[in-house]
Amino acid sequence: MSQPAAVPLAEAPGKGSSDAHTIQEAKARDQVESIRNFVRAADSASAHIVPLRGSTITLTPQETEAFKADYPGEKSFRSDYSAMLTYLIALHTRMQNEMGDYKSKRDSAYLWKPHADAMACLLTLANKALQESGDVCVRGEQRGLGDKVKAMYATQEKLRNQIKLVVEALQT
């Protein structure tokens, strides 16, 4: 059985969507760069604790390494793996931020709506990214990279938990 060609996932997740999805994907990409810049500039002892507006996120060692990695234009498993891991974290973080904004404006007449719409778009992007990260896991398993697959599963679980919180917030 031939191995699937490496897809440049750094460019793929969420492509071809509506304007709202495109905007949310761009914001997620900006979030990746923001976290990447912090991780690269921070002291190695504290690079895994990333301050955000109103909160912090704690990265696993594998996530921290993915943000430090730089494989521009490379078509390889390691590039796809790092891009997908950082994208999942960015979606998690974007959902967290939008949910905070949504909850703080929930009692207003209309200010909550853009945040609810953004969360709905992020849910779509997250579900697609989870599928694509599953493909990366399959490729990792084929290559015998169990530690990378396990790390991807842990990050997927973080995102799934955030998805549950967003769905609950939107349903209330």
mmCIF file of C-alpha atoms in Angstrom:
data_model
loop_
_atom_site.group_PDB
_atom_site.id
_atom_site.type_symbol
_atom_site.label_atom_id
_atom_site.label_comp_id
_atom_site.label_asym_id
_atom_site.label_seq_id
_atom_site.Cartn_x
_atom_site.Cartn_y
_atom_site.Cartn_z
ATOM 1 C CA MET A 1 0.000 0.000 0.000
ATOM 2 C CA SER A 2 1.500 3.333 -1.005
ATOM 3 C CA GLN A 3 1.835 6.105 1.495
ATOM 4 C CA PRO A 4 -0.311 9.220 0.944
ATOM 5 C CA ALA A 5 1.514 12.289 -0.284
ATOM 6 C CA ALA A 6 2.326 14.938 2.303
ATOM 7 C CA VAL A 7 -0.333 17.633 2.214
ATOM 8 C CA PRO A 8 0.840 21.091 3.266
ATOM 9 C CA LEU A 9 -1.567 21.305 6.180
ATOM 10 C CA ALA A 10 -0.137 24.653 7.197
ATOM 11 C CA GLU A 11 -2.101 26.010 4.255
ATOM 12 C CA ALA A 12 -5.016 23.572 4.082
ATOM 13 C CA PRO A 13 -7.347 23.673 7.118
ATOM 14 C CA GLY A 14 -10.570 25.530 6.467
ATOM 15 C CA LYS A 15 -9.731 26.652 2.914
ATOM 16 C CA GLY A 16 -12.560 27.424 0.518
ATOM 17 C CA SER A 17 -15.078 28.410 3.176
ATOM 18 C CA SER A 18 -17.387 31.397 3.379
ATOM 19 C CA ASP A 19 -16.115 34.875 4.221
ATOM 20 C CA ALA A 20 -16.894 34.393 7.915
ATOM 21 C CA HIS A 21 -14.936 31.139 7.977
ATOM 22 C CA THR A 22 -12.076 32.784 6.105
ATOM 23 C CA ILE A 23 -11.974 35.597 8.654
ATOM 24 C CA GLN A 24 -11.996 33.170 11.584
ATOM 25 C CA GLU A 25 -9.293 31.057 9.975
ATOM 26 C CA ALA A 26 -7.151 34.171 9.487
ATOM 27 C CA LYS A 27 -7.643 35.024 13.157
ATOM 28 C CA ALA A 28 -6.614 31.487 14.111
ATOM 29 C CA ARG A 29 -3.493 31.808 11.933
ATOM 30 C CA ASP A 30 -2.728 35.117 13.647
ATOM 31 C CA GLN A 31 -3.166 33.337 16.983
ATOM 32 C CA VAL A 32 -0.636 30.697 15.890
ATOM 33 C CA GLU A 33 1.870 33.438 15.075
ATOM 34 C CA SER A 34 1.194 35.276 18.319
ATOM 35 C CA ILE A 35 1.757 32.149 20.409
ATOM 36 C CA ARG A 36 4.777 31.190 18.281
ATOM 37 C CA ASN A 37 6.352 34.618 18.833
ATOM 38 C CA PHE A 38 5.820 34.365 22.584
ATOM 39 C CA VAL A 39 7.210 30.825 22.824
ATOM 40 C CA ARG A 40 10.281 31.689 20.794
ATOM 41 C CA ALA A 41 11.001 34.852 22.786
ATOM 42 C CA ALA A 42 10.238 33.456 26.254
ATOM 43 C CA ASP A 43 12.671 31.886 28.677
ATOM 44 C CA SER A 44 12.695 28.133 28.029
ATOM 45 C CA ALA A 45 11.571 27.455 31.614
ATOM 46 C CA SER A 46 8.353 29.443 31.164
ATOM 47 C CA ALA A 47 7.708 29.255 27.403
ATOM 48 C CA HIS A 48 4.930 26.701 27.952
ATOM 49 C CA ILE A 49 2.788 29.192 29.922
ATOM 50 C CA VAL A 50 1.378 31.596 27.355
ATOM 51 C CA PRO A 51 -0.395 34.745 28.594
ATOM 52 C CA LEU A 52 -3.540 35.666 26.725
ATOM 53 C CA ARG A 53 -6.029 38.429 27.042
ATOM 54 C CA GLY A 54 -7.706 37.656 30.361
ATOM 55 C CA SER A 55 -6.170 34.194 30.865
ATOM 56 C CA THR A 56 -3.249 31.904 30.124
ATOM 57 C CA ILE A 57 -2.839 28.605 28.330
ATOM 58 C CA THR A 58 -0.421 25.882 29.300
ATOM 59 C CA LEU A 59 1.229 24.017 26.456
ATOM 60 C CA THR A 60 2.495 20.461 26.647
ATOM 61 C CA PRO A 61 6.201 19.960 25.849
ATOM 62 C CA GLN A 62 5.242 18.642 22.397
ATOM 63 C CA GLU A 63 3.020 21.661 21.705
ATOM 64 C CA THR A 64 5.776 24.008 22.839
ATOM 65 C CA GLU A 65 8.227 22.311 20.471
ATOM 66 C CA ALA A 66 5.718 22.549 17.612
ATOM 67 C CA PHE A 67 5.481 26.316 18.137
ATOM 68 C CA LYS A 68 9.272 26.579 18.157
ATOM 69 C CA ALA A 69 9.613 24.520 14.955
ATOM 70 C CA ASP A 70 9.969 26.259 11.634
ATOM 71 C CA TYR A 71 9.472 24.321 8.409
ATOM 72 C CA PRO A 72 8.403 26.943 5.851
ATOM 73 C CA GLY A 73 7.457 25.432 2.521
ATOM 74 C CA GLU A 74 8.593 21.959 3.568
ATOM 75 C CA LYS A 75 6.338 19.119 2.462
ATOM 76 C CA SER A 76 6.961 16.547 5.165
ATOM 77 C CA PHE A 77 5.295 14.743 8.014
ATOM 78 C CA ARG A 78 7.102 16.863 10.608
ATOM 79 C CA SER A 79 5.891 20.047 8.924
ATOM 80 C CA ASP A 80 2.302 18.798 8.731
ATOM 81 C CA TYR A 81 2.457 17.567 12.318
ATOM 82 C CA SER A 82 3.731 20.886 13.705
ATOM 83 C CA ALA A 83 1.296 22.910 11.617
ATOM 84 C CA MET A 84 -1.669 20.819 12.717
ATOM 85 C CA LEU A 85 -0.707 20.782 16.393
ATOM 86 C CA THR A 86 -0.307 24.567 16.462
ATOM 87 C CA TYR A 87 -3.534 25.069 14.490
ATOM 88 C CA LEU A 88 -5.513 22.938 16.971
ATOM 89 C CA ILE A 89 -4.141 25.001 19.859
ATOM 90 C CA ALA A 90 -4.959 28.233 18.028
ATOM 91 C CA LEU A 91 -8.560 27.113 17.446
ATOM 92 C CA HIS A 92 -8.844 26.153 21.124
ATOM 93 C CA THR A 93 -7.526 29.562 22.140
ATOM 94 C CA ARG A 94 -9.757 31.464 19.698
ATOM 95 C CA MET A 95 -12.809 29.610 21.025
ATOM 96 C CA GLN A 96 -11.787 30.430 24.582
ATOM 97 C CA ASN A 97 -11.436 34.130 23.719
ATOM 98 C CA GLU A 98 -14.707 34.344 21.797
ATOM 99 C CA MET A 99 -16.552 32.520 24.557
ATOM 100 C CA GLY A 100 -15.263 35.001 27.119
ATOM 101 C CA ASP A 101 -16.397 37.915 24.950
ATOM 102 C CA TYR A 102 -19.748 36.236 24.306
ATOM 103 C CA LYS A 103 -20.387 35.635 28.004
ATOM 104 C CA SER A 104 -19.464 39.201 28.932
ATOM 105 C CA LYS A 105 -21.899 40.604 26.336
ATOM 106 C CA ARG A 106 -24.627 37.982 26.587
ATOM 107 C CA ASP A 107 -27.017 40.333 28.403
ATOM 108 C CA SER A 108 -26.755 43.111 25.821
ATOM 109 C CA ALA A 109 -29.343 43.584 23.117
ATOM 110 C CA TYR A 110 -27.091 42.673 20.201
ATOM 111 C CA LEU A 111 -23.379 42.814 21.132
ATOM 112 C CA TRP A 112 -23.279 39.057 21.797
ATOM 113 C CA LYS A 113 -24.229 38.115 18.209
ATOM 114 C CA PRO A 114 -20.844 38.571 16.468
ATOM 115 C CA HIS A 115 -19.215 36.400 19.132
ATOM 116 C CA ALA A 116 -21.860 33.691 18.792
ATOM 117 C CA ASP A 117 -21.393 33.756 15.009
ATOM 118 C CA ALA A 118 -17.616 33.555 15.417
ATOM 119 C CA MET A 119 -17.959 30.568 17.748
ATOM 120 C CA ALA A 120 -20.226 28.827 15.232
ATOM 121 C CA CYS A 121 -17.599 29.329 12.515
ATOM 122 C CA LEU A 122 -14.863 28.129 14.847
ATOM 123 C CA LEU A 123 -16.867 24.967 15.584
ATOM 124 C CA THR A 124 -16.931 24.181 11.860
ATOM 125 C CA LEU A 125 -13.212 24.867 11.500
ATOM 126 C CA ALA A 126 -12.448 22.784 14.595
ATOM 127 C CA ASN A 127 -14.412 19.780 13.346
ATOM 128 C CA LYS A 128 -12.587 19.927 10.011
ATOM 129 C CA ALA A 129 -9.222 20.294 11.774
ATOM 130 C CA LEU A 130 -10.000 17.304 13.993
ATOM 131 C CA GLN A 131 -10.635 15.201 10.890
ATOM 132 C CA GLU A 132 -7.422 16.404 9.256
ATOM 133 C CA SER A 133 -5.419 15.835 12.425
ATOM 134 C CA GLY A 134 -6.795 12.296 12.451
ATOM 135 C CA ASP A 135 -5.197 11.842 9.026
ATOM 136 C CA VAL A 136 -1.887 13.098 10.450
ATOM 137 C CA CYS A 137 -2.227 10.549 13.267
ATOM 138 C CA VAL A 138 -2.743 7.741 10.760
ATOM 139 C CA ARG A 139 0.415 8.782 8.936
ATOM 140 C CA GLY A 140 2.270 8.970 12.261
ATOM 141 C CA GLU A 141 1.122 5.462 13.198
ATOM 142 C CA GLN A 142 2.253 4.165 9.794
ATOM 143 C CA ARG A 143 5.688 5.624 10.484
ATOM 144 C CA GLY A 144 5.878 4.188 13.995
ATOM 145 C CA LEU A 145 5.767 7.602 15.682
ATOM 146 C CA GLY A 146 3.605 6.631 18.646
ATOM 147 C CA ASP A 147 4.809 9.512 20.839
ATOM 148 C CA LYS A 148 3.756 12.075 18.222
ATOM 149 C CA VAL A 149 0.403 10.357 17.748
ATOM 150 C CA LYS A 150 -0.176 10.330 21.516
ATOM 151 C CA ALA A 151 0.649 14.054 21.702
ATOM 152 C CA MET A 152 -1.764 14.801 18.842
ATOM 153 C CA TYR A 153 -4.503 12.823 20.612
ATOM 154 C CA ALA A 154 -3.955 14.863 23.786
ATOM 155 C CA THR A 155 -4.248 18.130 21.849
ATOM 156 C CA GLN A 156 -7.330 16.851 20.021
ATOM 157 C CA GLU A 157 -8.892 16.089 23.400
ATOM 158 C CA LYS A 158 -8.206 19.655 24.600
ATOM 159 C CA LEU A 159 -10.000 20.960 21.528
ATOM 160 C CA ARG A 160 -12.909 18.534 21.953
ATOM 161 C CA ASN A 161 -13.358 19.705 25.554
ATOM 162 C CA GLN A 162 -13.365 23.329 24.393
ATOM 163 C CA ILE A 163 -15.913 22.455 21.698
ATOM 164 C CA LYS A 164 -18.200 21.019 24.405
ATOM 165 C CA LEU A 165 -17.914 24.250 26.418
ATOM 166 C CA VAL A 166 -18.698 26.372 23.353
ATOM 167 C CA VAL A 167 -21.718 24.256 22.452
ATOM 168 C CA GLU A 168 -23.014 24.521 26.024
ATOM 169 C CA ALA A 169 -22.522 28.311 26.012
ATOM 170 C CA LEU A 170 -24.366 28.675 22.718
ATOM 171 C CA GLN A 171 -27.264 26.516 23.920
ATOM 172 C CA THR A 172 -27.888 28.548 27.088
#
